[in-house]
Structure formats: structure tokens, C-alpha cells
mmCIF file of C-alpha atoms and ligand atoms in Angstrom:
data_model
loop_
_atom_site.group_PDB
_atom_site.id
_atom_site.type_symbol
_atom_site.label_atom_id
_atom_site.label_comp_id
_atom_site.label_asym_id
_atom_site.label_seq_id
_atom_site.Cartn_x
_atom_site.Cartn_y
_atom_site.Cartn_z
ATOM 1 C CA MET A 1 28.898 38.289 -84.030
ATOM 2 C CA SER A 2 27.395 34.826 -84.250
ATOM 3 C CA GLY A 3 28.323 32.521 -87.068
ATOM 4 C CA GLU A 4 24.763 32.607 -88.355
ATOM 5 C CA GLN A 5 24.689 36.416 -88.501
ATOM 6 C CA ASP A 6 27.980 36.336 -90.325
ATOM 7 C CA TRP A 7 26.538 33.944 -92.863
ATOM 8 C CA ASN A 8 23.350 36.025 -93.250
ATOM 9 C CA LYS A 9 25.337 39.164 -93.941
ATOM 10 C CA LYS A 10 27.253 37.354 -96.647
ATOM 11 C CA SER A 11 24.004 36.180 -98.243
ATOM 12 C CA VAL A 12 22.649 39.743 -98.299
ATOM 13 C CA LYS A 13 25.893 40.918 -99.871
ATOM 14 C CA ILE A 14 25.650 38.206 -102.543
ATOM 15 C CA LEU A 15 22.026 39.180 -103.283
ATOM 16 C CA SER A 16 23.045 42.830 -103.663
ATOM 17 C CA ARG A 17 25.271 41.817 -106.595
ATOM 18 C CA LYS A 18 22.468 40.077 -108.474
ATOM 19 C CA GLY A 19 20.940 41.669 -111.609
ATOM 20 C CA GLY A 20 19.276 45.032 -111.041
ATOM 21 C CA ASN A 21 20.265 45.021 -107.358
ATOM 22 C CA THR A 22 23.653 46.520 -108.212
ATOM 23 C CA LYS A 23 21.977 49.884 -108.792
ATOM 24 C CA CYS A 24 19.657 51.817 -106.479
ATOM 25 C CA ALA A 25 16.050 50.827 -107.288
ATOM 26 C CA ASP A 26 14.945 54.465 -107.227
ATOM 27 C CA CYS A 27 17.736 56.656 -108.610
ATOM 28 C CA GLY A 28 20.178 54.288 -110.332
ATOM 29 C CA GLU A 29 23.162 55.125 -108.098
ATOM 30 C CA THR A 30 25.669 52.256 -108.226
ATOM 31 C CA ASP A 31 26.453 49.916 -105.345
ATOM 32 C CA PRO A 32 23.508 50.547 -103.001
ATOM 33 C CA GLN A 33 24.316 49.747 -99.379
ATOM 34 C CA TRP A 34 20.785 49.662 -97.967
ATOM 35 C CA ALA A 35 17.718 47.511 -98.527
ATOM 36 C CA SER A 36 14.003 47.693 -97.783
ATOM 37 C CA TYR A 37 12.929 44.307 -96.451
ATOM 38 C CA THR A 38 9.228 45.099 -96.800
ATOM 39 C CA LEU A 39 9.416 46.246 -100.446
ATOM 40 C CA GLY A 40 12.313 43.959 -101.356
ATOM 41 C CA VAL A 41 14.539 46.592 -102.985
ATOM 42 C CA PHE A 42 18.173 47.676 -102.694
ATOM 43 C CA VAL A 43 18.610 51.453 -102.408
ATOM 44 C CA CYS A 44 21.370 54.042 -101.987
ATOM 45 C CA VAL A 45 21.906 55.985 -98.767
ATOM 46 C CA THR A 46 20.017 59.082 -100.024
ATOM 47 C CA CYS A 47 16.947 57.193 -101.217
ATOM 48 C CA CYS A 48 17.096 55.178 -97.991
ATOM 49 C CA GLY A 49 16.574 58.477 -96.132
ATOM 50 C CA ILE A 50 13.374 59.015 -98.131
ATOM 51 C CA HIS A 51 12.189 55.450 -97.468
ATOM 52 C CA ARG A 52 12.440 56.264 -93.761
ATOM 53 C CA ASN A 53 9.719 58.899 -94.354
ATOM 54 C CA ILE A 54 7.347 56.210 -95.599
ATOM 55 C CA SER A 55 8.126 53.772 -92.784
ATOM 56 C CA GLU A 56 4.578 52.350 -92.778
ATOM 57 C CA ILE A 57 5.342 50.668 -96.082
ATOM 58 C CA SER A 58 9.122 50.550 -96.252
ATOM 59 C CA LYS A 59 11.480 49.246 -93.560
ATOM 60 C CA VAL A 60 15.129 49.805 -94.391
ATOM 61 C CA LYS A 61 18.367 48.373 -93.020
ATOM 62 C CA SER A 62 22.035 48.640 -93.786
ATOM 63 C CA LEU A 63 23.495 45.699 -95.703
ATOM 64 C CA THR A 64 26.655 45.730 -93.642
ATOM 65 C CA MET A 65 25.780 47.153 -90.244
ATOM 66 C CA ALA A 66 22.396 45.640 -89.441
ATOM 67 C CA LYS A 67 21.378 42.152 -88.408
ATOM 68 C CA TRP A 68 19.529 40.197 -91.056
ATOM 69 C CA ASP A 69 17.332 37.228 -90.341
ATOM 70 C CA GLU A 70 16.483 34.344 -92.551
ATOM 71 C CA GLU A 71 12.969 35.445 -93.660
ATOM 72 C CA GLN A 72 14.124 38.945 -94.585
ATOM 73 C CA ILE A 73 16.871 37.532 -96.773
ATOM 74 C CA GLN A 74 14.411 35.173 -98.400
ATOM 75 C CA PHE A 75 12.027 38.037 -99.067
ATOM 76 C CA LEU A 76 14.801 40.072 -100.705
ATOM 77 C CA ASP A 77 15.785 37.055 -102.760
ATOM 78 C CA GLN A 78 12.222 36.489 -103.971
ATOM 79 C CA HIS A 79 11.745 40.159 -104.850
ATOM 80 C CA GLY A 80 14.721 42.401 -105.671
ATOM 81 C CA ASN A 81 15.052 45.485 -107.872
ATOM 82 C CA ASP A 82 14.102 43.927 -111.210
ATOM 83 C CA ALA A 83 10.859 42.462 -109.886
ATOM 84 C CA ALA A 84 10.024 45.706 -108.055
ATOM 85 C CA LYS A 85 10.566 47.696 -111.238
ATOM 86 C CA ALA A 86 8.227 45.398 -113.157
ATOM 87 C CA LYS A 87 5.593 45.849 -110.454
ATOM 88 C CA TYR A 88 5.857 49.479 -109.311
ATOM 89 C CA GLU A 89 6.961 51.039 -112.619
ATOM 90 C CA ALA A 90 4.686 49.021 -114.898
ATOM 91 C CA HIS A 91 2.883 52.062 -116.319
ATOM 92 C CA VAL A 92 5.219 55.050 -115.985
ATOM 93 C CA PRO A 93 4.124 57.445 -118.756
ATOM 94 C CA ILE A 94 6.802 57.949 -121.408
ATOM 95 C CA HIS A 95 7.133 61.677 -120.653
ATOM 96 C CA TYR A 96 7.321 61.216 -116.862
ATOM 97 C CA TYR A 97 10.637 62.340 -115.416
ATOM 98 C CA ARG A 98 12.595 59.581 -113.625
ATOM 99 C CA PRO A 99 15.073 61.252 -111.278
ATOM 100 C CA THR A 100 18.713 60.215 -111.014
ATOM 101 C CA HIS A 101 21.049 60.442 -108.031
ATOM 102 C CA THR A 102 22.057 63.986 -108.973
ATOM 103 C CA ASP A 103 18.496 65.326 -108.873
ATOM 104 C CA CYS A 104 17.062 67.384 -106.038
ATOM 105 C CA HIS A 105 15.238 66.032 -103.017
ATOM 106 C CA VAL A 106 11.657 66.907 -104.012
ATOM 107 C CA LEU A 107 11.926 65.096 -107.356
ATOM 108 C CA ARG A 108 13.368 61.974 -105.747
ATOM 109 C CA GLU A 109 10.980 61.974 -102.821
ATOM 110 C CA GLN A 110 7.901 62.360 -105.033
ATOM 111 C CA TRP A 111 9.138 59.625 -107.369
ATOM 112 C CA ILE A 112 9.525 57.238 -104.424
ATOM 113 C CA ARG A 113 6.144 58.214 -102.934
ATOM 114 C CA ALA A 114 4.463 57.944 -106.343
ATOM 115 C CA LYS A 115 5.854 54.445 -106.811
ATOM 116 C CA TYR A 116 5.356 52.804 -103.444
ATOM 117 C CA GLU A 117 2.979 54.983 -101.445
ATOM 118 C CA ARG A 118 0.495 56.134 -104.104
ATOM 119 C CA LYS A 119 1.204 53.128 -106.343
ATOM 120 C CA GLN A 120 0.644 55.543 -109.183
ATOM 121 C CA PHE A 121 2.274 53.479 -111.898
ATOM 122 C CA MET A 122 0.812 50.082 -111.057
ATOM 123 C CA LYS A 123 -2.419 50.898 -112.807
ATOM 124 C CA ASN A 124 -2.767 52.032 -116.352
ATOM 125 C CA GLU A 125 -4.191 55.447 -115.578
ATOM 126 C CA GLY A 126 -4.262 57.968 -112.803
ATOM 127 C CA ALA A 127 -2.559 61.049 -111.509
ATOM 128 C CA ASP A 128 0.672 60.699 -113.441
ATOM 129 C CA GLY A 129 1.304 64.390 -113.927
ATOM 130 C CA SER A 130 -0.824 64.483 -117.044
ATOM 131 C CA PRO A 131 -3.207 67.406 -117.227
ATOM 132 C CA ASP A 132 -6.100 67.061 -114.768
ATOM 133 C CA SER A 133 -8.559 65.889 -117.301
ATOM 134 C CA LYS A 134 -7.676 63.563 -120.136
ATOM 135 C CA GLU A 135 -10.561 64.908 -122.239
ATOM 136 C CA THR A 136 -9.755 68.612 -122.009
ATOM 137 C CA GLY A 137 -5.968 68.321 -121.518
ATOM 138 C CA VAL A 138 -5.988 71.236 -119.080
ATOM 139 C CA LYS A 139 -4.194 71.670 -115.762
ATOM 140 C CA GLU A 140 -5.124 74.626 -113.626
ATOM 141 C CA GLY A 141 -3.907 75.762 -110.224
ATOM 142 C CA THR A 142 -2.195 78.320 -108.046
ATOM 143 C CA LEU A 143 1.565 78.716 -107.860
ATOM 144 C CA PHE A 144 3.618 81.295 -105.986
ATOM 145 C CA LYS A 145 5.477 83.365 -108.540
ATOM 146 C CA ARG A 146 8.404 85.662 -107.870
ATOM 147 C CA GLY A 147 7.720 89.299 -108.721
ATOM 148 C CA ARG A 148 10.002 90.606 -111.441
ATOM 149 C CA ASP A 149 10.905 93.826 -109.695
ATOM 150 C CA ASN A 150 10.395 93.315 -105.978
ATOM 151 C CA GLY A 151 11.333 89.650 -105.651
ATOM 152 C CA GLN A 152 8.178 88.903 -103.634
ATOM 153 C CA TYR A 153 6.389 85.628 -104.201
ATOM 154 C CA LEU A 154 2.653 86.056 -104.832
ATOM 155 C CA ALA A 155 -0.125 83.593 -105.651
ATOM 156 C CA ARG A 156 -0.919 83.442 -109.367
ATOM 157 C CA LYS A 157 -3.300 81.305 -111.340
ATOM 158 C CA PHE A 158 -1.608 79.099 -113.946
ATOM 159 C CA VAL A 159 -3.380 77.287 -116.759
ATOM 160 C CA LEU A 160 -1.683 74.699 -118.939
ATOM 161 C CA THR A 161 -3.567 73.818 -122.104
ATOM 162 C CA GLU A 162 -2.348 70.913 -124.149
ATOM 163 C CA LEU A 163 -4.538 71.526 -127.158
ATOM 164 C CA ASP A 164 -3.271 75.015 -128.007
ATOM 165 C CA GLY A 165 0.178 74.296 -126.534
ATOM 166 C CA THR A 166 0.267 77.141 -124.026
ATOM 167 C CA LEU A 167 0.986 77.913 -120.394
ATOM 168 C CA LYS A 168 -0.779 81.062 -119.195
ATOM 169 C CA TYR A 169 -0.765 82.875 -115.910
ATOM 170 C CA PHE A 170 -3.200 85.355 -114.450
ATOM 171 C CA ILE A 171 -2.644 88.043 -111.825
ATOM 172 C CA LYS A 172 -6.109 87.514 -110.330
ATOM 173 C CA SER A 173 -7.899 84.187 -110.169
ATOM 174 C CA ASP A 174 -10.977 85.684 -111.878
ATOM 175 C CA ALA A 175 -9.055 87.712 -114.473
ATOM 176 C CA LYS A 176 -10.158 87.244 -118.085
ATOM 177 C CA GLU A 177 -6.903 88.301 -119.721
ATOM 178 C CA PRO A 178 -3.732 86.394 -118.938
ATOM 179 C CA LYS A 179 -0.623 88.326 -117.906
ATOM 180 C CA ALA A 180 1.453 86.089 -120.162
ATOM 181 C CA VAL A 181 0.877 83.394 -122.749
ATOM 182 C CA ILE A 182 3.859 81.072 -123.066
ATOM 183 C CA LYS A 183 4.353 78.708 -125.984
ATOM 184 C CA ILE A 184 4.772 75.271 -124.500
ATOM 185 C CA ASP A 185 7.445 74.101 -126.961
ATOM 186 C CA SER A 186 9.854 76.879 -125.909
ATOM 187 C CA ILE A 187 9.790 75.966 -122.201
ATOM 188 C CA ASN A 188 12.539 74.445 -120.143
ATOM 189 C CA ALA A 189 11.728 73.778 -116.487
ATOM 190 C CA THR A 190 14.376 73.040 -113.860
ATOM 191 C CA PHE A 191 14.219 72.611 -110.112
ATOM 192 C CA GLN A 192 16.391 75.223 -108.402
ATOM 193 C CA PRO A 193 16.234 74.692 -104.631
ATOM 194 C CA GLU A 194 19.595 76.325 -103.958
ATOM 195 C CA LYS A 195 19.287 79.321 -106.226
ATOM 196 C CA MET A 196 15.718 80.074 -105.130
ATOM 197 C CA LYS A 197 16.331 79.062 -101.505
ATOM 198 C CA HIS A 198 13.127 77.031 -101.572
ATOM 199 C CA ASN A 199 13.029 73.212 -101.601
ATOM 200 C CA HIS A 200 10.230 73.247 -104.179
ATOM 201 C CA GLY A 201 11.581 76.084 -106.319
ATOM 202 C CA LEU A 202 10.996 75.625 -110.049
ATOM 203 C CA GLN A 203 12.494 77.836 -112.747
ATOM 204 C CA ILE A 204 10.475 78.026 -115.945
ATOM 205 C CA THR A 205 12.649 79.364 -118.758
ATOM 206 C CA TYR A 206 11.056 80.157 -122.089
ATOM 207 C CA VAL A 207 11.920 81.950 -125.265
ATOM 208 C CA LYS A 208 9.912 84.865 -126.559
ATOM 209 C CA ASP A 209 11.047 86.839 -129.624
ATOM 210 C CA ASN A 210 14.200 84.694 -129.432
ATOM 211 C CA LYS A 211 14.990 86.062 -125.966
ATOM 212 C CA ALA A 212 15.149 83.971 -122.812
ATOM 213 C CA ARG A 213 12.812 84.829 -119.962
ATOM 214 C CA ASN A 214 12.381 83.248 -116.556
ATOM 215 C CA LEU A 215 9.542 82.644 -114.151
ATOM 216 C CA PHE A 216 10.413 81.443 -110.655
ATOM 217 C CA VAL A 217 7.586 79.553 -108.982
ATOM 218 C CA TYR A 218 6.954 77.155 -106.133
ATOM 219 C CA HIS A 219 4.128 75.323 -104.404
ATOM 220 C CA ASN A 220 4.303 74.384 -100.742
ATOM 221 C CA ASP A 221 3.157 70.874 -101.542
ATOM 222 C CA GLY A 222 5.941 68.777 -103.070
ATOM 223 C CA GLN A 223 3.508 66.490 -104.864
ATOM 224 C CA GLU A 224 1.828 69.465 -106.539
ATOM 225 C CA ILE A 225 5.005 71.120 -107.831
ATOM 226 C CA VAL A 226 6.310 67.818 -109.232
ATOM 227 C CA SER A 227 2.884 67.250 -110.770
ATOM 228 C CA TRP A 228 3.178 70.644 -112.535
ATOM 229 C CA PHE A 229 6.651 69.747 -113.736
ATOM 230 C CA ASN A 230 5.423 66.476 -115.217
ATOM 231 C CA ALA A 231 2.284 68.099 -116.612
ATOM 232 C CA ILE A 232 4.495 70.529 -118.554
ATOM 233 C CA ARG A 233 6.478 67.557 -119.866
ATOM 234 C CA ALA A 234 3.276 65.709 -120.798
ATOM 235 C CA ALA A 235 1.824 68.728 -122.597
ATOM 236 C CA GLN A 236 5.089 69.345 -124.471
ATOM 237 C CA PHE A 237 5.349 65.711 -125.455
ATOM 238 C CA HIS A 238 1.813 65.581 -126.853
ATOM 239 C CA TYR A 239 2.150 68.958 -128.545
ATOM 240 C CA MET A 240 5.414 68.012 -130.268
ATOM 241 C CA LYS A 241 4.017 64.654 -131.378
ATOM 242 C CA VAL A 242 1.501 66.616 -133.432
ATOM 243 C CA ALA A 243 3.836 69.451 -134.471
ATOM 244 C CA PHE A 244 6.650 67.124 -135.582
ATOM 245 C CA PRO A 245 4.927 64.011 -136.879
ATOM 246 C CA THR A 246 8.145 62.576 -138.349
ATOM 247 C CA ALA A 247 10.193 62.887 -135.137
ATOM 248 C CA ASN A 248 10.509 59.729 -133.069
ATOM 249 C CA ASP A 249 9.790 59.559 -129.330
ATOM 250 C CA LYS A 250 13.474 59.615 -128.407
ATOM 251 C CA GLU A 251 14.072 62.891 -130.275
ATOM 252 C CA ILE A 252 11.026 64.472 -128.669
ATOM 253 C CA LEU A 253 11.998 63.293 -125.190
ATOM 254 C CA SER A 254 15.446 64.877 -125.602
ATOM 255 C CA ARG A 255 13.757 68.263 -126.047
ATOM 256 C CA LEU A 256 11.609 68.052 -122.924
ATOM 257 C CA PRO A 257 12.850 69.859 -119.786
ATOM 258 C CA ARG A 258 16.465 69.000 -119.036
ATOM 259 C CA ASN A 259 18.875 70.248 -116.417
ATOM 260 C CA PHE A 260 21.083 73.160 -117.391
ATOM 261 C CA LEU A 261 24.549 72.004 -118.435
ATOM 262 C CA LYS A 262 26.157 74.474 -116.075
ATOM 263 C CA GLU A 263 25.463 77.611 -114.077
ATOM 264 C CA GLY A 264 27.707 80.001 -112.188
ATOM 265 C CA TYR A 265 29.503 83.332 -112.085
ATOM 266 C CA MET A 266 32.087 84.552 -114.583
ATOM 267 C CA GLU A 267 33.226 88.013 -115.538
ATOM 268 C CA LYS A 268 32.453 89.243 -119.023
ATOM 269 C CA THR A 269 33.668 92.145 -121.107
ATOM 270 C CA GLY A 270 32.184 93.918 -124.097
ATOM 271 C CA PRO A 271 33.422 93.885 -127.724
ATOM 272 C CA LYS A 272 35.810 96.855 -127.312
ATOM 273 C CA PRO A 273 39.186 96.475 -125.539
ATOM 274 C CA THR A 274 38.271 99.364 -123.250
ATOM 275 C CA ASP A 275 34.974 97.786 -122.150
ATOM 276 C CA ALA A 276 34.854 96.978 -118.458
ATOM 277 C CA PHE A 277 34.643 93.453 -117.065
ATOM 278 C CA LYS A 278 31.449 92.802 -115.144
ATOM 279 C CA LYS A 279 30.528 89.879 -112.939
ATOM 280 C CA ARG A 280 27.542 88.042 -114.374
ATOM 281 C CA TRP A 281 25.553 84.896 -113.624
ATOM 282 C CA PHE A 282 25.782 82.465 -116.557
ATOM 283 C CA THR A 283 23.388 79.687 -117.452
ATOM 284 C CA LEU A 284 24.179 77.219 -120.210
ATOM 285 C CA ASP A 285 21.108 75.475 -121.630
ATOM 286 C CA HIS A 286 22.565 73.304 -124.358
ATOM 287 C CA ARG A 287 23.682 75.812 -127.051
ATOM 288 C CA ARG A 288 22.199 78.866 -125.361
ATOM 289 C CA LEU A 289 24.586 80.683 -122.999
ATOM 290 C CA MET A 290 22.561 83.292 -121.123
ATOM 291 C CA TYR A 291 23.925 85.860 -118.723
ATOM 292 C CA TYR A 292 22.225 87.784 -115.951
ATOM 293 C CA LYS A 293 23.078 90.461 -113.464
ATOM 294 C CA ASP A 294 21.340 88.432 -110.753
ATOM 295 C CA PRO A 295 20.680 84.654 -110.815
ATOM 296 C CA LEU A 296 16.958 85.323 -110.306
ATOM 297 C CA ASP A 297 16.512 87.920 -113.038
ATOM 298 C CA ALA A 298 13.463 87.565 -115.253
ATOM 299 C CA PHE A 299 15.320 88.580 -118.414
ATOM 300 C CA ALA A 300 18.785 87.678 -119.663
ATOM 301 C CA LYS A 301 21.066 90.682 -120.250
ATOM 302 C CA GLY A 302 22.412 88.879 -123.250
ATOM 303 C CA GLU A 303 22.890 85.512 -124.858
ATOM 304 C CA VAL A 304 25.588 83.780 -126.843
ATOM 305 C CA PHE A 305 24.744 80.979 -129.250
ATOM 306 C CA LEU A 306 27.230 78.104 -129.199
ATOM 307 C CA GLY A 307 27.345 76.413 -132.585
ATOM 308 C CA SER A 308 29.794 73.696 -133.577
ATOM 309 C CA THR A 309 33.504 73.500 -134.393
ATOM 310 C CA GLU A 310 32.715 72.648 -138.013
ATOM 311 C CA HIS A 311 30.822 75.901 -138.312
ATOM 312 C CA GLY A 312 33.471 78.241 -137.007
ATOM 313 C CA TYR A 313 33.013 78.137 -133.230
ATOM 314 C CA GLN A 314 36.076 77.889 -131.001
ATOM 315 C CA VAL A 315 36.675 77.780 -127.275
ATOM 316 C CA LYS A 316 40.095 78.432 -125.719
ATOM 317 C CA ALA A 317 41.745 79.114 -122.381
ATOM 318 C CA GLU A 318 43.268 82.601 -122.263
ATOM 319 C CA ILE A 319 45.527 84.427 -119.866
ATOM 320 C CA VAL A 320 43.917 87.738 -119.002
ATOM 321 C CA PRO A 321 46.394 90.098 -117.296
ATOM 322 C CA ASN A 322 44.930 92.099 -114.468
ATOM 323 C CA SER A 323 45.436 95.291 -116.417
ATOM 324 C CA TYR A 324 41.790 95.873 -117.262
ATOM 325 C CA SER A 325 38.938 95.963 -114.815
ATOM 326 C CA ASN A 326 38.885 92.229 -114.310
ATOM 327 C CA ILE A 327 39.251 90.828 -110.813
ATOM 328 C CA TRP A 328 39.578 87.231 -111.963
ATOM 329 C CA ASN A 329 42.385 86.075 -114.291
ATOM 330 C CA TYR A 330 41.417 82.631 -115.521
ATOM 331 C CA GLY A 331 40.206 83.567 -118.975
ATOM 332 C CA ILE A 332 38.123 81.789 -121.582
ATOM 333 C CA SER A 333 37.549 83.006 -125.101
ATOM 334 C CA ILE A 334 34.633 81.895 -127.226
ATOM 335 C CA SER A 335 34.917 82.715 -130.921
ATOM 336 C CA THR A 336 31.780 82.699 -133.016
ATOM 337 C CA PRO A 337 31.708 83.519 -136.752
ATOM 338 C CA ASP A 338 30.836 87.132 -135.777
ATOM 339 C CA ARG A 339 32.690 87.947 -132.623
ATOM 340 C CA THR A 340 35.078 86.793 -129.899
ATOM 341 C CA TYR A 341 33.803 86.854 -126.325
ATOM 342 C CA LEU A 342 36.139 87.039 -123.364
ATOM 343 C CA PHE A 343 35.243 85.716 -119.927
ATOM 344 C CA THR A 344 37.194 85.256 -116.711
ATOM 345 C CA CYS A 345 36.718 82.677 -113.958
ATOM 346 C CA GLU A 346 37.553 82.841 -110.276
ATOM 347 C CA SER A 347 39.719 79.707 -110.183
ATOM 348 C CA GLU A 348 41.642 77.386 -112.443
ATOM 349 C CA GLN A 349 39.245 74.565 -111.534
ATOM 350 C CA ASP A 350 36.194 76.659 -112.387
ATOM 351 C CA ARG A 351 37.707 77.515 -115.757
ATOM 352 C CA GLU A 352 38.408 73.836 -116.426
ATOM 353 C CA ASN A 353 34.760 73.000 -115.658
ATOM 354 C CA TRP A 354 33.398 75.690 -117.978
ATOM 355 C CA LEU A 355 35.886 74.812 -120.729
ATOM 356 C CA SER A 356 34.963 71.155 -120.678
ATOM 357 C CA VAL A 357 31.213 71.802 -121.077
ATOM 358 C CA PHE A 358 31.753 74.440 -123.789
ATOM 359 C CA LYS A 359 34.054 72.094 -125.700
ATOM 360 C CA LYS A 360 31.607 69.256 -125.389
ATOM 361 C CA VAL A 361 28.754 71.393 -126.758
ATOM 362 C CA ILE A 362 30.679 72.668 -129.792
ATOM 363 C CA SER A 363 31.963 69.173 -130.609
ATOM 364 C CA ILE A 364 28.383 68.063 -131.375
ATOM 365 C CA PRO A 365 27.231 68.719 -134.967
ATOM 366 C CA MET A 366 24.303 71.121 -135.273
ATOM 367 C CA THR A 367 20.832 69.946 -136.220
ATOM 368 C CA VAL A 368 18.662 71.624 -138.854
ATOM 369 C CA ARG A 369 16.593 73.203 -136.099
ATOM 370 C CA GLU A 370 19.731 74.599 -134.432
ATOM 371 C CA PHE A 371 20.826 76.254 -137.678
ATOM 372 C CA ALA A 372 17.507 78.065 -137.625
ATOM 373 C CA VAL A 373 18.134 79.215 -134.038
ATOM 374 C CA GLU A 374 21.644 80.374 -135.002
ATOM 375 C CA ALA A 375 20.157 82.409 -137.853
ATOM 376 C CA GLN A 376 17.759 84.086 -135.420
ATOM 377 C CA PHE A 377 20.691 85.056 -133.199
ATOM 378 C CA LYS A 378 22.491 86.576 -136.182
ATOM 379 C CA HIS A 379 19.390 88.437 -137.206
ATOM 380 C CA ARG A 380 19.116 89.866 -133.718
ATOM 381 C CA SER A 381 22.641 91.210 -133.256
HETATM 382 ZN ZN1 ZN B 401 19.038 56.154 -104.770
#
């Protein structure tokens, strides 16, 4: 390596430690090892892979392995992550979801394309995932929805209406009566590429009569499914602003779609000592622990509300001897004011993971709204 190249590499390295350059410009991952010398940003290896898909506007190189010439270094120096953020993220709507390094590919890719390719956030308005028309606050379109009983995905018309705070879907595109009317403020939406075995798979979980239900949908176009996801967030945000006029933006944002805290299999037994253990798929959405026979079931078989330690909830590791019908032995007990639930995990590590999220949830004091949800659970059982 020539002395000049050596010096150039050092300069790039020094630049990568300046200000916002220490975190990936697109997902926030620390210590990015790649840079785009046409956009002037430092990015992580995963986001770099996405930049390669938009090579007409972004040319990427490794900080350590590639050759850097003088002009490219100068360009990076004059731009950098902070300046790029100010330019390309100038008008990101408050409700728009900014993916992190743990988010799935479609969310990250569409974020990067929205920023640099469509330059969606450089202007003050545009296709930001808000409902199609600002005046009517309505988004309408076709999504493939998984059939409840046969598991087949079929085209369904979906209509999101901000004004009355609902998401509806119709079996036929010209049908007058919707098959379901979903209250927008009860929705959580999460991308589930692995579970649904589709890169654009979106799970819409909502609560009806205090029971969790799921719709599994996708659209073949990544931009469209992410647009639906952000439209749901936009509609929820605007709806809650009106419904809870005293709540601040931060509180409202915390209630918009969030990733589940944890999902996976455990075994569960009933309230009687003679009840059999059954393997179930568990989903923890903040204080709501739902369990299913199959990960893609439309309805939860049951739900456990996780309150707080101060209000009589306890989580403990338990040894469960293999004398019942359990196959797994790594037990967890959750005590609520009404009942103790017993679960078993496949491995020690898995139990540790579940225990740590359960403990974290019950360590947080309950809000007024959560007391109301707890009361509904009590009323139900
Ligand atoms: Zn990244």
C-alpha cells in the first residue's frame, strides 16, 4: 500500500469518529464501517447492502478495505451524517416509523429509499404514509389477507378512515358491508417476515371485546406495505390527539405500533394440578401475554394480564419435575392477584430470556389506563 493510501485511510477513519458519523446514518447502529461517497454518509454493513440496490444515487465503499482518494474524503468531510440528516430527514412526520438496526429488511429498505431515492422528507408534504388524501383522511387499497381457517392468502379491500378512527376490510371490492370494522386505537401492527414466511408480512393485532385478534396481510410491493404501516400510525396519532387532548406527543407515540417484547413457544398448564401441559405460541405485547395453538392463529386461546409488583404480580423460576405431562422442565410461574400460572421452557437460556422480560414489565408501575384494562380482564375471567 502506498504511503498516500495509508494516509487517506487514516483520514477516513478519523472522519468516521466525528459527530453523527459514529452511528449508521440510516439505522443508528454504532461504529459503521462503510460510507457512501456520493451521499456523504457513514452506514453499517446491513444498510450498506441496501445502498447497493440504489447504486445510481449511492456509491458505497468499505472504510478499511477500499482505496479512498482525496476528493471522496473531502466530500465526506463536507457532508457527513449530521448534514445528511438535516437535509434528507428535514420533514419526517412525527408519527413516521424510523427503523433501527433490529428491524426487518423491508422497513429499513423503504426508509432508505424514501430518504435518498424518493427524497420524500426533503419537502414539507408528500407521500409520507399519511392517508392518500389530506382532506378526507382515507387510505384505500388491496392487501392479501390470510384466511382464518384455510390459511390461504386472498385479495381483500382495506379502507382506513382517520375521521371515524377505523380500519375496515371487505371480502369483495364492491361490497357495501365490511367484513370487519376495527377500532384504530386498539391496533398494534408488526412486521413478521419469519413467522409469516413472507418478506412483507404484516401482523395487525387488535382488541375486540377485550380479546386479541390477528389479521395477517402482505402486499407484494414493499413501498405499499410500509405505506400502510405508516398510514395506520398516522391515523392512530391523529385520532388519539383528538381523543386524549391532554396527552402529550411522546405519550401518544409510545402507544403507536411497537414490536412485541417477545414471542416463542412455552408449555402451559391449566389451573388444576391434573391439567395437562400443552405447547403454545406466546406473544407478549407489553402487559398482554397472549397464547395461541399456532403462531398464525386469528384468535388467542387465552391471555394473561401482567400488572406490576406493587399490585400483587410476581414472576419466579420454578423447577417442574417431569412427573406431569410436561416435556420441558425449565419452569416459570406468574402469580396474579387471582391465580398462579405455570409455564415451562425448552432451555435454561430460553427461560432466562422470558424471565427477564416478564420481570421488566412488572417492575414498571401501572398507568390509570392499564388499571382499566386489568379490571376488564378480571371481569372476563
Ligand atoms: Zn444501518
